[in-house]
Amino acid sequence: QSALTQPASVSGSPGQSITISCTGTSSDVGSYNLVSWYQQHPGKAPKLMIYEGSKRPSGVSNRFSGSKSGNTASLTISGLQAEDEADYYCCSYAGSRDVVFGGGTKLTVL
Amino acid sequence: EVQLVESGGGLVQPGRSLRLSCAASGFTFDDYAMHWVRQAPGKGLEWVSGISWNSGSIGYADSVKGRFTISRDNAKNSLYLQMNSLRAEDTALYYCAKDNGDLPADAFDIWGQGTMVTVSS
């Protein structure tokens, strides 16, 4: 159960696009289309932003998109806004009733 | 309104036990898998345990296997986490989270506000 690897921090200016990577292995990200992404503002509970790799829950802005290539999943935020500044976590099913999170990425909007 | 409300956290000595509860409302509880996810102060999210809709499929993180037990009572719309042999490293905010499927493998679409567990002498 090794954590998925995310960059510790990313930054971008309002209106720009950023991408957060999430690298796993062939036992988790690479084997299942069950990667999800969560946004967490300070002092708040996490919020589901993307599930099953690229699906958006109702109410989530279409500025958020997800993708996967091999053992790496990615979250892209386009048209960056101040309220997007938060921590972002990826998560994947890892087989045998096991789930693993990434270490988290702090997004700073400059 | 879809809601998850955790309770049962507190200050406990190392080696002791604690039982967390999560009350669900606003959705058909027994249609979905449920999970516990924790977050140590200033740290990231860590999945703790998940249980399928009928308790037939259960998983645990290696860090809690053999010490924690997840269970649910569909008649009471409630999820539980029995935590035994607690350690300082179990100190965290414990979230209850709803899966968007019936097996504990998909995504956590609803989260509670968490209950804090502090393990210290």
PDB file of C-alpha atoms in Angstrom:
ATOM      1  CA  GLN A   1       0.000   0.000   0.000  1.00  0.00           C
ATOM      2  CA  SER A   2       2.458   2.686  -1.134  1.00  0.00           C
ATOM      3  CA  ALA A   3       1.045   6.175  -1.530  1.00  0.00           C
ATOM      4  CA  LEU A   4       0.567   7.545  -5.025  1.00  0.00           C
ATOM      5  CA  THR A   5       3.116  10.209  -5.986  1.00  0.00           C
ATOM      6  CA  GLN A   6       1.998  13.795  -6.491  1.00  0.00           C
ATOM      7  CA  PRO A   7       4.050  16.999  -6.735  1.00  0.00           C
ATOM      8  CA  ALA A   8       4.077  18.818  -3.409  1.00  0.00           C
ATOM      9  CA  SER A   9       3.061  22.094  -4.981  1.00  0.00           C
ATOM     10  CA  VAL A  10       2.013  23.716  -8.239  1.00  0.00           C
ATOM     11  CA  SER A  11       1.135  27.293  -9.045  1.00  0.00           C
ATOM     12  CA  GLY A  12      -0.447  29.321 -11.794  1.00  0.00           C
ATOM     13  CA  SER A  13      -1.877  32.738 -12.563  1.00  0.00           C
ATOM     14  CA  PRO A  14      -5.576  33.457 -12.932  1.00  0.00           C
ATOM     15  CA  GLY A  15      -6.846  32.329 -16.320  1.00  0.00           C
ATOM     16  CA  GLN A  16      -4.014  29.888 -16.899  1.00  0.00           C
ATOM     17  CA  SER A  17      -4.218  26.097 -16.921  1.00  0.00           C
ATOM     18  CA  ILE A  18      -2.343  23.785 -14.605  1.00  0.00           C
ATOM     19  CA  THR A  19      -1.963  20.016 -14.463  1.00  0.00           C
ATOM     20  CA  ILE A  20      -1.350  17.891 -11.377  1.00  0.00           C
ATOM     21  CA  SER A  21       0.115  14.456 -11.937  1.00  0.00           C
ATOM     22  CA  CYS A  22      -0.496  11.344  -9.869  1.00  0.00           C
ATOM     23  CA  THR A  23       1.854   8.431 -10.423  1.00  0.00           C
ATOM     24  CA  GLY A  24       1.077   4.959  -9.216  1.00  0.00           C
ATOM     25  CA  THR A  25       1.929   1.470 -10.362  1.00  0.00           C
ATOM     26  CA  SER A  26       0.530  -1.271 -12.552  1.00  0.00           C
ATOM     27  CA  SER A  27      -1.209  -2.589  -9.409  1.00  0.00           C
ATOM     28  CA  ASP A  28      -3.336   0.492  -8.851  1.00  0.00           C
ATOM     29  CA  VAL A  29      -3.615   3.411 -11.296  1.00  0.00           C
ATOM     30  CA  GLY A  30      -2.483   1.295 -14.228  1.00  0.00           C
ATOM     31  CA  SER A  31      -4.899  -1.561 -13.558  1.00  0.00           C
ATOM     32  CA  TYR A  32      -8.174   0.156 -12.785  1.00  0.00           C
ATOM     33  CA  ASN A  33     -10.191   3.029 -14.200  1.00  0.00           C
ATOM     34  CA  LEU A  34     -10.987   4.023 -10.617  1.00  0.00           C
ATOM     35  CA  VAL A  35      -8.939   7.152 -10.032  1.00  0.00           C
ATOM     36  CA  SER A  36     -10.635  10.001  -8.214  1.00  0.00           C
ATOM     37  CA  TRP A  37      -9.564  13.533  -7.331  1.00  0.00           C
ATOM     38  CA  TYR A  38     -10.468  15.618  -4.276  1.00  0.00           C
ATOM     39  CA  GLN A  39     -10.228  19.316  -3.493  1.00  0.00           C
ATOM     40  CA  GLN A  40      -9.731  20.373   0.122  1.00  0.00           C
ATOM     41  CA  HIS A  41      -9.798  23.922   1.376  1.00  0.00           C
ATOM     42  CA  PRO A  42      -8.236  24.660   4.798  1.00  0.00           C
ATOM     43  CA  GLY A  43     -10.408  23.452   7.661  1.00  0.00           C
ATOM     44  CA  LYS A  44     -12.927  21.850   5.313  1.00  0.00           C
ATOM     45  CA  ALA A  45     -13.816  18.311   4.350  1.00  0.00           C
ATOM     46  CA  PRO A  46     -12.555  17.070   0.975  1.00  0.00           C
ATOM     47  CA  LYS A  47     -14.815  17.448  -2.077  1.00  0.00           C
ATOM     48  CA  LEU A  48     -15.000  14.977  -4.953  1.00  0.00           C
ATOM     49  CA  MET A  49     -13.977  16.655  -8.223  1.00  0.00           C
ATOM     50  CA  ILE A  50     -13.341  13.746 -10.614  1.00  0.00           C
ATOM     51  CA  TYR A  51     -14.225  10.049 -10.404  1.00  0.00           C
ATOM     52  CA  GLU A  52     -13.530   7.011 -12.567  1.00  0.00           C
ATOM     53  CA  GLY A  53     -10.634   8.855 -14.118  1.00  0.00           C
ATOM     54  CA  SER A  54     -12.469  11.540 -16.050  1.00  0.00           C
ATOM     55  CA  LYS A  55     -16.077  11.868 -14.888  1.00  0.00           C
ATOM     56  CA  ARG A  56     -17.305  15.013 -13.171  1.00  0.00           C
ATOM     57  CA  PRO A  57     -19.947  14.882 -10.441  1.00  0.00           C
ATOM     58  CA  SER A  58     -22.957  17.100 -10.867  1.00  0.00           C
ATOM     59  CA  GLY A  59     -22.133  20.661  -9.845  1.00  0.00           C
ATOM     60  CA  VAL A  60     -18.389  20.489 -10.480  1.00  0.00           C
ATOM     61  CA  SER A  61     -17.161  23.065 -12.984  1.00  0.00           C
ATOM     62  CA  ASN A  62     -16.166  21.815 -16.427  1.00  0.00           C
ATOM     63  CA  ARG A  63     -12.884  23.664 -15.884  1.00  0.00           C
ATOM     64  CA  PHE A  64     -11.818  20.495 -14.053  1.00  0.00           C
ATOM     65  CA  SER A  65     -10.879  17.482 -16.153  1.00  0.00           C
ATOM     66  CA  GLY A  66      -9.151  14.174 -15.554  1.00  0.00           C
ATOM     67  CA  SER A  67      -7.176  11.764 -17.677  1.00  0.00           C
ATOM     68  CA  LYS A  68      -4.893   8.762 -17.423  1.00  0.00           C
ATOM     69  CA  SER A  69      -1.962   7.344 -19.321  1.00  0.00           C
ATOM     70  CA  GLY A  70      -0.393   4.132 -18.141  1.00  0.00           C
ATOM     71  CA  ASN A  71       0.372   4.365 -14.438  1.00  0.00           C
ATOM     72  CA  THR A  72      -0.089   8.137 -14.276  1.00  0.00           C
ATOM     73  CA  ALA A  73      -3.340  10.029 -13.816  1.00  0.00           C
ATOM     74  CA  SER A  74      -3.672  13.778 -14.246  1.00  0.00           C
ATOM     75  CA  LEU A  75      -5.998  16.540 -13.104  1.00  0.00           C
ATOM     76  CA  THR A  76      -6.156  19.651 -15.269  1.00  0.00           C
ATOM     77  CA  ILE A  77      -7.727  22.895 -14.137  1.00  0.00           C
ATOM     78  CA  SER A  78      -8.303  25.420 -16.890  1.00  0.00           C
ATOM     79  CA  GLY A  79      -9.158  29.095 -16.515  1.00  0.00           C
ATOM     80  CA  LEU A  80      -7.608  29.155 -13.057  1.00  0.00           C
ATOM     81  CA  GLN A  81      -9.564  31.141 -10.470  1.00  0.00           C
ATOM     82  CA  ALA A  82      -8.661  32.370  -6.997  1.00  0.00           C
ATOM     83  CA  GLU A  83     -11.113  29.948  -5.372  1.00  0.00           C
ATOM     84  CA  ASP A  84      -9.264  27.006  -6.925  1.00  0.00           C
ATOM     85  CA  GLU A  85      -6.432  27.561  -4.451  1.00  0.00           C
ATOM     86  CA  ALA A  86      -6.564  24.451  -2.258  1.00  0.00           C
ATOM     87  CA  ASP A  87      -4.977  21.073  -1.653  1.00  0.00           C
ATOM     88  CA  TYR A  88      -5.702  18.379  -4.217  1.00  0.00           C
ATOM     89  CA  TYR A  89      -5.501  14.632  -3.642  1.00  0.00           C
ATOM     90  CA  CYS A  90      -5.677  11.751  -6.063  1.00  0.00           C
ATOM     91  CA  CYS A  91      -6.928   8.333  -5.038  1.00  0.00           C
ATOM     92  CA  SER A  92      -7.027   4.923  -6.690  1.00  0.00           C
ATOM     93  CA  TYR A  93      -8.460   1.502  -6.084  1.00  0.00           C
ATOM     94  CA  ALA A  94      -5.548  -0.898  -5.688  1.00  0.00           C
ATOM     95  CA  GLY A  95      -7.253  -4.277  -5.815  1.00  0.00           C
ATOM     96  CA  SER A  96      -8.036  -6.721  -3.005  1.00  0.00           C
ATOM     97  CA  ARG A  97     -10.368  -4.218  -1.302  1.00  0.00           C
ATOM     98  CA  ASP A  98      -7.477  -1.746  -0.974  1.00  0.00           C
ATOM     99  CA  VAL A  99      -7.550   1.997  -1.662  1.00  0.00           C
ATOM    100  CA  VAL A 100      -4.596   4.379  -1.788  1.00  0.00           C
ATOM    101  CA  PHE A 101      -4.308   8.180  -1.752  1.00  0.00           C
ATOM    102  CA  GLY A 102      -1.624  10.430  -3.121  1.00  0.00           C
ATOM    103  CA  GLY A 103       0.367  12.646  -0.794  1.00  0.00           C
ATOM    104  CA  GLY A 104      -1.466  15.777  -1.904  1.00  0.00           C
ATOM    105  CA  THR A 105      -0.590  18.848  -3.955  1.00  0.00           C
ATOM    106  CA  LYS A 106      -0.915  22.422  -2.776  1.00  0.00           C
ATOM    107  CA  LEU A 107      -2.191  24.654  -5.572  1.00  0.00           C
ATOM    108  CA  THR A 108      -1.309  28.328  -5.295  1.00  0.00           C
ATOM    109  CA  VAL A 109      -3.049  30.877  -7.511  1.00  0.00           C
ATOM    110  CA  LEU A 110      -0.578  33.711  -7.981  1.00  0.00           C
TER     111      LEU A 110
ATOM    112  CA  GLU B   1     -30.253  16.794   2.586  1.00  0.00           C
ATOM    113  CA  VAL B   2     -27.541  14.179   2.210  1.00  0.00           C
ATOM    114  CA  GLN B   3     -25.522  14.174   5.408  1.00  0.00           C
ATOM    115  CA  LEU B   4     -22.936  12.200   7.343  1.00  0.00           C
ATOM    116  CA  VAL B   5     -22.326  13.018  10.999  1.00  0.00           C
ATOM    117  CA  GLU B   6     -19.423  11.434  12.870  1.00  0.00           C
ATOM    118  CA  SER B   7     -19.164  11.084  16.623  1.00  0.00           C
ATOM    119  CA  GLY B   8     -17.159   9.256  19.264  1.00  0.00           C
ATOM    120  CA  GLY B   9     -13.790  10.964  18.975  1.00  0.00           C
ATOM    121  CA  GLY B  10     -11.806  12.246  21.921  1.00  0.00           C
ATOM    122  CA  LEU B  11      -8.623  11.969  23.933  1.00  0.00           C
ATOM    123  CA  VAL B  12      -7.533   8.418  24.715  1.00  0.00           C
ATOM    124  CA  GLN B  13      -4.395   6.868  26.194  1.00  0.00           C
ATOM    125  CA  PRO B  14      -2.114   4.664  24.101  1.00  0.00           C
ATOM    126  CA  GLY B  15      -3.226   1.053  24.126  1.00  0.00           C
ATOM    127  CA  ARG B  16      -6.863   1.893  24.866  1.00  0.00           C
ATOM    128  CA  SER B  17      -9.918   1.584  22.630  1.00  0.00           C
ATOM    129  CA  LEU B  18     -12.420   3.939  21.040  1.00  0.00           C
ATOM    130  CA  ARG B  19     -15.501   3.417  18.870  1.00  0.00           C
ATOM    131  CA  LEU B  20     -16.437   5.927  16.197  1.00  0.00           C
ATOM    132  CA  SER B  21     -19.928   6.211  14.757  1.00  0.00           C
ATOM    133  CA  CYS B  22     -21.274   7.822  11.610  1.00  0.00           C
ATOM    134  CA  ALA B  23     -24.975   8.601  11.183  1.00  0.00           C
ATOM    135  CA  ALA B  24     -26.170   8.817   7.586  1.00  0.00           C
ATOM    136  CA  SER B  25     -29.255  10.572   6.273  1.00  0.00           C
ATOM    137  CA  GLY B  26     -30.732  11.806   3.020  1.00  0.00           C
ATOM    138  CA  PHE B  27     -29.878   8.753   0.902  1.00  0.00           C
ATOM    139  CA  THR B  28     -30.568   5.012   0.812  1.00  0.00           C
ATOM    140  CA  PHE B  29     -27.777   3.908   3.112  1.00  0.00           C
ATOM    141  CA  ASP B  30     -27.849   0.210   2.274  1.00  0.00           C
ATOM    142  CA  ASP B  31     -27.328   0.882  -1.441  1.00  0.00           C
ATOM    143  CA  TYR B  32     -23.768   2.100  -0.969  1.00  0.00           C
ATOM    144  CA  ALA B  33     -20.363   1.124   0.338  1.00  0.00           C
ATOM    145  CA  MET B  34     -18.901   3.285   3.083  1.00  0.00           C
ATOM    146  CA  HIS B  35     -15.401   4.227   4.215  1.00  0.00           C
ATOM    147  CA  TRP B  36     -13.331   5.761   6.977  1.00  0.00           C
ATOM    148  CA  VAL B  37     -10.583   8.165   5.899  1.00  0.00           C
ATOM    149  CA  ARG B  38      -8.269   9.962   8.326  1.00  0.00           C
ATOM    150  CA  GLN B  39      -6.059  13.016   8.243  1.00  0.00           C
ATOM    151  CA  ALA B  40      -3.309  13.590  10.808  1.00  0.00           C
ATOM    152  CA  PRO B  41      -2.767  17.238  11.778  1.00  0.00           C
ATOM    153  CA  GLY B  42      -1.079  19.059   8.910  1.00  0.00           C
ATOM    154  CA  LYS B  43      -0.835  15.874   6.835  1.00  0.00           C
ATOM    155  CA  GLY B  44      -2.575  14.307   3.855  1.00  0.00           C
ATOM    156  CA  LEU B  45      -5.525  11.980   3.545  1.00  0.00           C
ATOM    157  CA  GLU B  46      -5.148   8.307   4.428  1.00  0.00           C
ATOM    158  CA  TRP B  47      -7.734   5.677   3.631  1.00  0.00           C
ATOM    159  CA  VAL B  48      -8.414   3.572   6.730  1.00  0.00           C
ATOM    160  CA  SER B  49     -11.124   1.072   5.855  1.00  0.00           C
ATOM    161  CA  GLY B  50     -14.064   0.386   3.556  1.00  0.00           C
ATOM    162  CA  ILE B  51     -17.138  -1.844   3.706  1.00  0.00           C
ATOM    163  CA  SER B  52     -19.549  -2.925   0.995  1.00  0.00           C
ATOM    164  CA  TRP B  53     -23.293  -2.346   1.129  1.00  0.00           C
ATOM    165  CA  ASN B  54     -23.980  -5.750   2.709  1.00  0.00           C
ATOM    166  CA  SER B  55     -20.759  -6.025   4.781  1.00  0.00           C
ATOM    167  CA  GLY B  56     -19.648  -8.857   2.482  1.00  0.00           C
ATOM    168  CA  SER B  57     -16.505  -7.060   1.313  1.00  0.00           C
ATOM    169  CA  ILE B  58     -14.236  -5.296   3.795  1.00  0.00           C
ATOM    170  CA  GLY B  59     -10.764  -3.814   3.441  1.00  0.00           C
ATOM    171  CA  TYR B  60      -8.240  -2.208   5.768  1.00  0.00           C
ATOM    172  CA  ALA B  61      -5.076  -0.193   5.408  1.00  0.00           C
ATOM    173  CA  ASP B  62      -1.989  -2.105   6.519  1.00  0.00           C
ATOM    174  CA  SER B  63      -1.433   0.497   9.248  1.00  0.00           C
ATOM    175  CA  VAL B  64      -4.646  -0.511  11.059  1.00  0.00           C
ATOM    176  CA  LYS B  65      -5.115  -4.143  10.053  1.00  0.00           C
ATOM    177  CA  GLY B  66      -5.672  -6.336  13.083  1.00  0.00           C
ATOM    178  CA  ARG B  67      -6.442  -3.363  15.357  1.00  0.00           C
ATOM    179  CA  PHE B  68      -9.447  -1.646  13.744  1.00  0.00           C
ATOM    180  CA  THR B  69     -12.790  -3.180  12.785  1.00  0.00           C
ATOM    181  CA  ILE B  70     -15.315  -1.552  10.478  1.00  0.00           C
ATOM    182  CA  SER B  71     -18.992  -2.447  10.642  1.00  0.00           C
ATOM    183  CA  ARG B  72     -22.364  -1.093   9.640  1.00  0.00           C
ATOM    184  CA  ASP B  73     -25.990  -1.393  10.727  1.00  0.00           C
ATOM    185  CA  ASN B  74     -28.213  -0.752   7.730  1.00  0.00           C
ATOM    186  CA  ALA B  75     -31.338  -0.753   9.906  1.00  0.00           C
ATOM    187  CA  LYS B  76     -29.892   2.206  11.808  1.00  0.00           C
ATOM    188  CA  ASN B  77     -28.246   3.920   8.811  1.00  0.00           C
ATOM    189  CA  SER B  78     -24.997   3.851  10.741  1.00  0.00           C
ATOM    190  CA  LEU B  79     -21.315   3.086  10.145  1.00  0.00           C
ATOM    191  CA  TYR B  80     -18.861   2.231  12.900  1.00  0.00           C
ATOM    192  CA  LEU B  81     -15.118   1.954  13.470  1.00  0.00           C
ATOM    193  CA  GLN B  82     -13.903   0.018  16.497  1.00  0.00           C
ATOM    194  CA  MET B  83     -10.333   1.090  17.210  1.00  0.00           C
ATOM    195  CA  ASN B  84      -8.269  -1.056  19.590  1.00  0.00           C
ATOM    196  CA  SER B  85      -4.645  -0.870  20.721  1.00  0.00           C
ATOM    197  CA  LEU B  86      -4.495   2.783  19.770  1.00  0.00           C
ATOM    198  CA  ARG B  87      -1.124   4.390  19.074  1.00  0.00           C
ATOM    199  CA  ALA B  88       0.085   7.977  18.968  1.00  0.00           C
ATOM    200  CA  GLU B  89       0.265   7.727  15.176  1.00  0.00           C
ATOM    201  CA  ASP B  90      -3.490   7.095  15.045  1.00  0.00           C
ATOM    202  CA  THR B  91      -4.038  10.714  16.111  1.00  0.00           C
ATOM    203  CA  ALA B  92      -6.071  12.263  13.312  1.00  0.00           C
ATOM    204  CA  LEU B  93      -9.356  13.700  12.157  1.00  0.00           C
ATOM    205  CA  TYR B  94     -11.463  10.720  11.115  1.00  0.00           C
ATOM    206  CA  TYR B  95     -13.886  11.241   8.234  1.00  0.00           C
ATOM    207  CA  CYS B  96     -16.802   9.033   7.316  1.00  0.00           C
ATOM    208  CA  ALA B  97     -17.286   8.955   3.533  1.00  0.00           C
ATOM    209  CA  LYS B  98     -19.916   7.494   1.218  1.00  0.00           C
ATOM    210  CA  ASP B  99     -18.817   5.534  -1.830  1.00  0.00           C
ATOM    211  CA  ASN B 100     -20.672   6.210  -5.057  1.00  0.00           C
ATOM    212  CA  GLY B 101     -21.020   2.458  -5.643  1.00  0.00           C
ATOM    213  CA  ASP B 102     -22.027  -0.606  -3.654  1.00  0.00           C
ATOM    214  CA  LEU B 103     -18.503  -2.013  -3.417  1.00  0.00           C
ATOM    215  CA  PRO B 104     -15.715  -0.177  -1.556  1.00  0.00           C
ATOM    216  CA  ALA B 105     -13.701   0.652  -4.639  1.00  0.00           C
ATOM    217  CA  ASP B 106     -14.978   3.719  -6.456  1.00  0.00           C
ATOM    218  CA  ALA B 107     -15.014   7.297  -5.184  1.00  0.00           C
ATOM    219  CA  PHE B 108     -16.005   9.143  -2.036  1.00  0.00           C
ATOM    220  CA  ASP B 109     -18.818  11.452  -3.073  1.00  0.00           C
ATOM    221  CA  ILE B 110     -20.113  12.550   0.336  1.00  0.00           C
ATOM    222  CA  TRP B 111     -17.988  13.352   3.389  1.00  0.00           C
ATOM    223  CA  GLY B 112     -18.784  14.138   6.987  1.00  0.00           C
ATOM    224  CA  GLN B 113     -17.082  16.920   8.899  1.00  0.00           C
ATOM    225  CA  GLY B 114     -14.920  14.496  10.845  1.00  0.00           C
ATOM    226  CA  THR B 115     -14.340  13.555  14.461  1.00  0.00           C
ATOM    227  CA  MET B 116     -10.968  14.137  16.098  1.00  0.00           C
ATOM    228  CA  VAL B 117      -9.108  11.308  17.799  1.00  0.00           C
ATOM    229  CA  THR B 118      -6.100  12.163  19.950  1.00  0.00           C
ATOM    230  CA  VAL B 119      -3.969   9.367  21.357  1.00  0.00           C
ATOM    231  CA  SER B 120      -1.769  10.632  24.159  1.00  0.00           C
ATOM    232  CA  SER B 121      -0.842   9.839  27.721  1.00  0.00           C
TER     233      SER B 121
END
